[in-house]
Coordinates of C-alpha atoms in Angstrom, one line a residue:
X198 CA 0.6 34.6 -0.3
X199 CA 3.8 35.1 -1.6
X200 CA 5.1 38.0 -2.9
X201 CA 7.7 40.4 -4.1
X202 CA 9.4 43.9 -3.8
X203 CA 12.2 45.7 -4.9
X204 CA 15.7 45.9 -3.7
X205 CA 17.1 49.2 -2.9
X206 CA 19.4 47.7 -6.2
X207 CA 16.2 47.2 -8.4
X208 CA 16.7 43.5 -8.0
X209 CA 13.5 41.7 -6.8
X210 CA 13.7 39.7 -3.3
X211 CA 10.9 36.9 -2.3
X212 CA 9.6 38.1 1.4
X213 CA 9.0 34.6 3.4
X214 CA 5.2 33.5 4.0
X215 CA 5.2 32.7 7.8
X216 CA 2.5 29.8 8.5
X217 CA 1.2 28.1 11.0
X218 CA 1.4 24.7 10.4
X219 CA 2.5 23.4 7.4
X220 CA 2.0 19.7 5.6
X221 CA 4.5 18.2 3.6
X222 CA 2.5 15.8 1.0
X223 CA -1.6 15.7 0.1
X224 CA -1.8 12.3 0.2
X225 CA -4.7 11.0 3.3
X226 CA -1.5 11.3 6.1
X227 CA -1.6 14.8 4.8
X228 CA -4.8 15.6 4.2
X229 CA -5.7 14.2 7.7
X230 CA -3.4 17.1 9.9
X231 CA -4.9 19.5 8.1
X232 CA -8.8 18.5 9.1
X233 CA -7.1 18.4 12.4
X234 CA -5.8 21.8 12.4
X235 CA -9.1 22.8 10.8
X236 CA -10.9 21.5 14.0
X237 CA -8.7 23.0 16.4
X238 CA -9.1 25.9 14.2
X239 CA -5.4 26.1 13.0
X240 CA -4.6 27.5 9.7
X241 CA -2.3 24.7 8.1
X242 CA -1.2 25.1 4.1
X243 CA -0.2 21.5 2.6
X244 CA 2.4 22.0 -0.5
X245 CA 2.1 19.1 -2.6
X246 CA 5.2 17.7 -5.4
X247 CA 2.9 16.8 -7.8
X248 CA 0.7 18.3 -10.0
X249 CA -2.1 16.2 -8.5
X250 CA -3.2 15.2 -4.9
X251 CA -3.6 12.5 -3.4
X252 CA -0.7 10.5 -2.9
X253 CA -1.1 6.9 -3.5
X254 CA -4.8 7.4 -3.2
X255 CA -5.0 9.0 -6.8
X256 CA -5.8 7.7 -10.1
X257 CA -5.7 8.1 -13.5
X258 CA -8.4 7.8 -16.5
X259 CA -7.5 6.0 -20.0
X260 CA -9.7 5.6 -22.7
X261 CA -12.5 5.6 -20.0
X262 CA -10.7 3.1 -17.9
X263 CA -10.4 4.3 -14.3
X264 CA -7.5 3.3 -12.5
X265 CA -6.3 3.4 -9.0
X266 CA -2.9 3.4 -7.8
X267 CA -3.0 0.3 -6.5
X268 CA -5.5 -2.0 -4.9
X269 CA -7.7 0.7 -2.0
X270 CA -10.2 -1.2 -0.7
X271 CA -12.0 0.7 2.9
X272 CA -12.9 -1.9 5.9
X273 CA -11.9 1.0 8.4
X274 CA -13.8 1.5 11.8
X275 CA -12.1 4.0 12.5
X276 CA -15.1 6.8 13.1
X277 CA -13.1 9.9 12.7
X278 CA -12.3 8.0 9.2
X279 CA -16.2 6.8 8.9
X280 CA -17.3 10.4 9.5
X281 CA -15.2 10.9 6.1
X282 CA -15.7 8.3 3.7
X283 CA -19.2 7.7 4.1
X284 CA -19.8 11.5 3.4
X285 CA -19.4 9.4 -0.6
X286 CA -21.8 7.1 -1.6
X287 CA -19.9 3.7 -1.8
X288 CA -20.6 0.0 -2.4
X289 CA -20.2 -2.9 -0.5
X290 CA -18.3 -6.1 -1.5
X291 CA -17.8 -9.2 0.6
X292 CA -14.5 -9.9 1.0
X293 CA -14.0 -12.9 -0.7
X294 CA -10.7 -13.3 -2.5
X295 CA -8.9 -16.4 -4.3
X296 CA -5.2 -18.1 -5.4
X297 CA -4.5 -19.3 -8.4
X298 CA -1.2 -21.8 -8.4
X299 CA -0.6 -24.4 -10.7
X300 CA -3.9 -23.6 -13.1
X301 CA -5.9 -23.9 -9.9
X302 CA -7.7 -21.8 -8.2
X303 CA -8.4 -22.4 -4.6
X304 CA -10.2 -20.2 -2.2
X305 CA -7.8 -17.6 0.3
X306 CA -6.6 -19.0 2.8
X307 CA -4.8 -21.1 0.8
X308 CA -3.6 -23.4 3.7
X309 CA -7.9 -23.9 4.6
X310 CA -9.1 -24.3 1.0
X311 CA -6.6 -27.1 0.1
X312 CA -10.1 -29.1 -1.4
X313 CA -9.5 -28.5 -5.2
X314 CA -5.0 -30.5 -4.8
X315 CA -5.5 -34.4 -5.8
X316 CA -5.8 -36.4 -2.4
X317 CA -1.7 -37.6 -2.4
X318 CA -1.2 -34.1 -2.4
X319 CA -3.4 -33.0 0.8
X320 CA -2.4 -35.4 2.5
X321 CA 1.3 -34.7 2.3
X322 CA 0.7 -31.2 2.8
X323 CA -1.3 -31.9 6.4
X324 CA 0.2 -34.9 7.8
X325 CA 3.7 -31.8 7.3
X326 CA 1.1 -29.8 9.6
X327 CA 0.3 -32.0 11.9
X328 CA 4.1 -32.7 12.6
X329 CA 5.4 -28.9 12.3
X330 CA 7.3 -27.7 15.2
X331 CA 5.7 -27.3 18.4
X332 CA 8.7 -24.0 19.2
X333 CA 9.9 -21.3 16.7
X334 CA 13.4 -22.1 16.1
X335 CA 14.1 -17.6 15.2
X336 CA 12.3 -14.5 15.8
X337 CA 11.9 -14.3 11.7
X338 CA 9.6 -15.0 9.1
X339 CA 10.3 -17.9 7.4
X340 CA 10.1 -19.6 11.4
X341 CA 7.1 -18.4 12.2
X342 CA 4.8 -19.6 8.6
X343 CA 7.2 -23.1 9.6
X344 CA 5.5 -23.1 13.3
X345 CA 2.2 -22.2 11.9
X346 CA 1.6 -24.1 8.7
X347 CA 4.7 -27.2 8.8
X348 CA 7.1 -27.3 6.0
X349 CA 5.4 -28.4 3.0
X350 CA 3.0 -25.8 3.1
X351 CA 5.0 -23.0 3.8
X352 CA 7.3 -24.2 1.3
X353 CA 4.4 -24.0 -1.6
X354 CA 2.4 -21.2 -0.8
X355 CA 3.5 -18.4 1.6
X356 CA 7.5 -18.6 0.9
X357 CA 7.3 -18.6 -2.5
X358 CA 5.1 -15.6 -1.9
X359 CA 6.9 -14.3 0.2
X360 CA 9.4 -13.7 -2.5
X361 CA 7.1 -12.1 -4.7
X362 CA 5.5 -9.9 -2.7
X363 CA 8.6 -8.9 -0.1
X364 CA 11.3 -9.3 -2.7
X365 CA 12.9 -10.5 0.6
X366 CA 13.5 -13.8 1.5
X367 CA 11.0 -14.5 4.8
X368 CA 14.3 -15.6 6.9
X369 CA 14.8 -12.2 6.7
X370 CA 11.6 -10.4 7.9
X371 CA 10.6 -9.8 11.1
X372 CA 7.5 -10.4 12.7
X373 CA 6.2 -7.3 13.7
X374 CA 4.0 -6.4 11.0
X375 CA 1.4 -9.7 10.9
X376 CA -0.8 -8.9 13.4
X377 CA -4.5 -10.0 12.0
X378 CA -3.3 -9.9 8.0
X379 CA -2.0 -14.1 8.8
X380 CA -4.9 -16.7 9.5
X381 CA -3.2 -18.7 12.8
X382 CA -3.5 -22.2 11.4
X383 CA -6.1 -24.6 12.8
X384 CA -6.4 -28.6 12.2
X385 CA -10.1 -28.5 12.1
X386 CA -10.0 -25.6 9.3
X387 CA -7.8 -27.2 7.7
X388 CA -8.7 -30.5 7.1
X389 CA -13.0 -29.1 6.8
X390 CA -11.5 -27.6 3.9
X391 CA -9.8 -30.4 2.4
X392 CA -13.0 -32.4 2.6
X393 CA -15.1 -29.9 1.5
X394 CA -14.9 -26.7 -0.9
X395 CA -17.5 -25.3 1.7
X396 CA -15.6 -23.3 3.8
X397 CA -16.3 -20.0 5.6
X398 CA -13.7 -16.5 5.1
X399 CA -11.9 -16.6 7.2
X400 CA -10.5 -12.8 5.9
X401 CA -9.7 -10.7 8.7
X402 CA -12.8 -7.9 7.6
X403 CA -16.0 -9.4 6.3
X404 CA -16.8 -5.8 4.0
X405 CA -15.2 -3.8 1.8
X406 CA -16.0 -0.4 0.3
X407 CA -15.6 1.8 -2.5
X408 CA -16.7 4.2 -4.2
X409 CA -19.7 4.2 -6.5
X410 CA -18.0 7.0 -8.9
X411 CA -15.1 8.9 -9.3
X412 CA -12.5 5.2 -7.6
X413 CA -11.3 5.4 -4.2
X414 CA -9.9 9.2 -4.5
X415 CA -13.3 10.0 -4.2
X416 CA -13.3 9.3 -0.3
X417 CA -10.8 11.8 0.0
X418 CA -12.7 14.4 -1.5
X419 CA -14.2 16.2 0.9
X420 CA -10.8 17.0 2.3
X421 CA -9.0 17.5 -0.7
X422 CA -12.1 20.3 -1.0
X423 CA -11.9 21.5 2.9
X424 CA -8.0 21.8 2.6
X425 CA -5.7 24.8 1.1
X426 CA -3.7 22.9 -1.1
X427 CA -0.6 24.1 -3.7
X428 CA 0.8 21.8 -5.8
X429 CA 4.2 21.9 -7.7
X430 CA 5.7 22.6 -4.7
X431 CA 8.5 19.9 -3.9
X432 CA 10.4 20.7 -0.8
X433 CA 14.5 21.4 -1.3
X434 CA 15.5 22.1 2.3
X435 CA 14.4 22.4 5.6
X436 CA 16.4 24.3 8.2
X437 CA 15.0 23.0 11.5
X438 CA 16.8 25.3 12.8
X439 CA 14.9 28.3 11.5
X440 CA 11.6 26.3 11.2
X441 CA 12.5 27.4 7.2
X442 CA 11.3 25.0 4.2
X443 CA 12.6 25.8 0.6
X444 CA 10.4 24.6 -2.2
X445 CA 12.1 23.6 -6.0
X446 CA 10.0 26.8 -7.5
X447 CA 11.9 29.0 -5.1
X448 CA 8.9 29.7 -2.6
X449 CA 10.1 29.6 0.9
X450 CA 8.1 29.3 3.8
X451 CA 8.5 29.6 8.1
X452 CA 6.6 27.3 10.1
X453 CA 5.7 27.1 13.8
X454 CA 4.5 23.5 13.2
X455 CA 5.6 20.9 10.7
X456 CA 4.0 18.0 9.2
X457 CA 5.6 15.7 7.2
X458 CA 4.7 12.7 4.8
X459 CA 8.3 12.3 3.2
X460 CA 9.0 9.0 3.0
X461 CA 12.2 8.9 5.8
X462 CA 15.4 8.5 3.3
X463 CA 14.0 11.1 1.3
X464 CA 13.7 13.4 4.0
X465 CA 17.5 12.6 5.3
X466 CA 17.8 14.2 1.9
X467 CA 17.0 17.3 2.1
X468 CA 17.6 17.5 6.0
X469 CA 21.4 19.2 6.1
X470 CA 21.1 19.0 10.3
X471 CA 20.4 15.7 10.5
X472 CA 23.2 14.1 12.3
X473 CA 25.4 11.9 9.6
X474 CA 24.6 8.8 12.4
X475 CA 21.2 9.5 11.7
X476 CA 21.5 9.8 8.6
X477 CA 23.2 6.3 8.2
X478 CA 20.2 5.1 9.9
X479 CA 17.7 5.6 6.5
X480 CA 19.9 3.1 4.5
X481 CA 19.3 0.5 6.8
X482 CA 14.8 0.9 5.9
X483 CA 14.1 -0.4 3.0
X484 CA 11.0 -0.4 1.0
X485 CA 9.6 -2.4 -2.1
X486 CA 8.3 0.1 -5.5
X487 CA 5.6 -1.4 -7.9
X488 CA 5.4 -2.2 -11.4
X489 CA 1.5 -1.4 -12.1
X490 CA 0.5 -3.1 -15.3
X491 CA -3.4 -2.0 -15.9
X492 CA -5.6 -3.6 -18.4
X493 CA -8.5 -2.6 -20.3
X494 CA -10.7 -5.0 -21.9
X495 CA -13.6 -4.7 -24.0
X496 CA -16.2 -7.2 -22.7
X497 CA -17.2 -8.1 -19.1
X498 CA -14.5 -10.7 -18.1
X499 CA -14.0 -10.3 -14.5
X500 CA -16.1 -11.6 -11.6
X501 CA -13.6 -11.8 -8.7
X502 CA -12.8 -8.6 -6.5
X503 CA -8.8 -9.8 -6.3
X504 CA -6.5 -12.4 -6.1
X505 CA -3.3 -14.0 -5.2
X506 CA -0.4 -15.6 -7.8
X507 CA 1.6 -18.4 -6.3
X508 CA 2.8 -19.1 -9.8
X509 CA 6.8 -18.3 -10.6
X510 CA 6.6 -18.2 -13.8
X511 CA 3.7 -15.2 -13.4
X512 CA 5.6 -12.3 -12.4
X513 CA 3.0 -11.0 -10.4
X514 CA 2.2 -11.5 -7.0
X515 CA -1.0 -10.3 -7.3
X516 CA -4.4 -8.5 -9.0
X517 CA -7.9 -6.8 -8.3
X518 CA -10.3 -5.3 -10.8
X519 CA -11.2 -1.6 -10.7
X520 CA -14.3 -2.4 -13.1
X521 CA -15.6 -5.4 -9.8
X522 CA -14.7 -2.3 -7.6
X523 CA -16.9 -0.3 -9.4
X524 CA -18.7 -0.6 -12.7
X525 CA -18.5 3.1 -13.0
X526 CA -14.4 2.9 -14.0
X527 CA -15.1 1.1 -16.7
X528 CA -16.5 1.7 -20.6
X529 CA -20.2 0.0 -20.5
X530 CA -19.9 -3.8 -21.0
X531 CA -16.0 -3.6 -20.4
X532 CA -14.1 -4.4 -17.7
X533 CA -11.1 -4.1 -16.4
X534 CA -7.7 -5.7 -14.3
X535 CA -4.3 -4.2 -12.1
X536 CA -1.6 -6.4 -11.9
X537 CA 1.2 -5.6 -8.6
X538 CA 4.9 -6.2 -9.7
X539 CA 7.2 -5.6 -6.5
X540 CA 11.1 -5.2 -6.2
X541 CA 13.1 -4.6 -3.8
X542 CA 14.2 -0.4 -3.6
X543 CA 12.8 2.6 -5.5
X544 CA 14.0 1.5 -9.1
X545 CA 12.7 -1.3 -10.8
X546 CA 14.1 -4.6 -11.9
X547 CA 12.4 -5.3 -14.4
X548 CA 12.0 -4.2 -18.0
X549 CA 7.8 -2.4 -18.8
X550 CA 8.1 -4.0 -22.4
X551 CA 8.7 -7.4 -20.0
X552 CA 6.0 -6.9 -17.6
X553 CA 3.4 -6.1 -20.3
X554 CA 4.4 -9.5 -22.3
X555 CA 4.3 -11.8 -19.1
X556 CA 1.3 -9.9 -17.9
X557 CA -1.2 -11.0 -20.7
X558 CA 0.8 -14.7 -20.4
X559 CA -1.1 -14.6 -17.0
X560 CA -4.8 -13.4 -18.4
X561 CA -4.1 -16.6 -21.0
X562 CA -2.4 -19.2 -18.2
X563 CA -5.0 -18.1 -15.5
X564 CA -7.3 -18.5 -18.6
X565 CA -9.1 -15.0 -18.0
X566 CA -8.2 -14.0 -21.5
X567 CA -7.0 -13.5 -24.5
X568 CA -4.6 -11.1 -26.5
X569 CA -7.8 -9.8 -28.5
X570 CA -9.9 -9.1 -25.6
X571 CA -7.0 -6.4 -24.2
X572 CA -7.7 -2.8 -25.9
X573 CA -5.8 -1.4 -22.7
X574 CA -2.5 -2.1 -21.4
X575 CA -0.1 0.6 -19.1
X576 CA 2.6 1.1 -17.3
X577 CA 2.8 2.9 -14.4
X578 CA 5.9 3.0 -11.0
X579 CA 4.8 3.4 -8.0
X580 CA 8.5 4.4 -6.2
X581 CA 7.4 3.6 -2.5
X582 CA 4.8 0.6 -2.0
X583 CA 5.2 -1.7 0.5
X584 CA 7.3 -1.2 4.0
X585 CA 9.9 -4.3 4.5
X586 CA 10.8 -5.3 8.4
X587 CA 13.7 -6.8 7.8
X588 CA 15.1 -8.0 11.2
X589 CA 16.0 -5.0 12.9
X590 CA 14.8 -2.6 11.0
X591 CA 12.5 -0.7 13.5
X592 CA 15.5 0.0 15.7
X593 CA 17.0 2.6 12.6
X594 CA 13.7 3.5 12.6
X595 CA 12.9 4.7 15.5
X596 CA 16.2 5.9 15.5
X597 CA 15.0 9.0 13.2
X598 CA 11.5 9.5 14.2
X599 CA 13.2 10.6 17.5
X600 CA 15.6 12.8 15.7
X601 CA 12.6 14.2 14.0
X602 CA 10.4 14.6 17.1
X603 CA 13.7 16.7 18.7
X604 CA 14.3 18.6 15.3
X605 CA 10.0 20.1 15.5
X606 CA 8.9 17.4 12.5
X607 CA 5.6 15.2 12.8
X608 CA 6.6 12.4 10.6
X609 CA 3.4 11.0 10.0
X610 CA 1.4 8.1 7.2
X611 CA 2.4 5.2 5.8
X612 CA 6.7 5.9 4.8
X613 CA 6.7 9.1 7.3
X614 CA 5.9 6.7 10.4
X615 CA 7.5 3.8 8.4
X616 CA 4.7 0.9 9.1
X617 CA 2.3 -1.4 7.5
X618 CA -0.2 1.0 7.1
X619 CA -3.7 0.3 5.5
X620 CA -4.9 4.4 4.0
X621 CA -6.8 5.0 7.3
X622 CA -4.3 4.1 9.6
X623 CA -2.5 6.2 7.2
X624 CA -5.3 9.1 7.8
X625 CA -5.1 8.4 11.5
X626 CA -1.2 8.8 12.0
X627 CA -1.7 12.3 9.9
X628 CA -5.2 13.4 12.2
X629 CA -3.0 12.2 15.4
X630 CA 0.5 13.8 14.4
X631 CA -1.4 17.4 16.3
X632 CA -2.9 17.8 19.3
X633 CA -4.2 20.6 21.3
X634 CA -0.3 21.7 23.2
X635 CA 1.0 21.7 20.4
X636 CA -0.2 24.5 18.3

């Protein structure tokens, strides 16, 4: 542990602590790295800048209402993750979700559930789908959408939603992130969903899991309890030549292996040995930030797990219910919702009072609640929400990650790996950052 001793001149100097594996960040990726270190019988200490652990999986409580930091539900199939998560009793939910557009509720994915629309609108959307381009005209997301769904569906649904969720035009986004996140189009599915409200669930997973008590953070509590974590340790300098780290509280350490979950643009600011051409690459990787509006209601009003919002006059792109995830998240006979509003970059383009007013407006427009039903309204800022897959982003990201590797930094997690990672993928990113022959 850190200690001090007197110098010959009577001044106290700090000794530098040596650590086998130093992990920066006590989110799920850092916790995964620490787990792997323990399995390899290596000392690992996690240093967390905040006073609380869990990163994006942390939560907060207001007047008996518990809220996670952004939406979290588990559908992992990873054995390593399930061995940890399944230690916690959980609720199981269907992955049914909904979409709100122009005073109507449609099932998700919207293109396969057009039944509530007027006949003339459905005919126009389907006609556009049938006559959609047969080949991609570009390698961007907008071209992919138009090839998949046709112009009419694309212009009405995913393109406007992209502007809300990514705060970036679809024409400037690549397709490398899509995977199974977007449903491929099939004429039979679109026709069936236009003619009947009885459609199957096309979501990429059928089951969602959430802890019965303690919020989503309870899933990682076994990792937290078994890790050595030091909070209030914000890293201010990484000397990669001497394997030395300085923290804002004056603590200094040396390390044999370094695992970092710090966002790459932030990492560049504390690595003075990073070449300028690599540091300049961080200017070309962007992420969204989130304004999180959390609402508590004095009655049971919410029955849906989550939904997407297409209307432009509603600033939030999606909402989800902590009380549906687990009734333990709210006082008895109450309910709750959280709304996410995205901005490109780490600073919000919105005024928080404007967001609160707009959220109340949204609740009334969607016929969910009235102002007198609301007993909690909270605003929080999340500086890093989702990585934006700008065209060509991967080239800059990979140059940064290559330098990190040569500098002896195992960069992992959503913003350390700079990828669209779910919580289980972030866990595995940290877990696999250490191998037998490296430490």
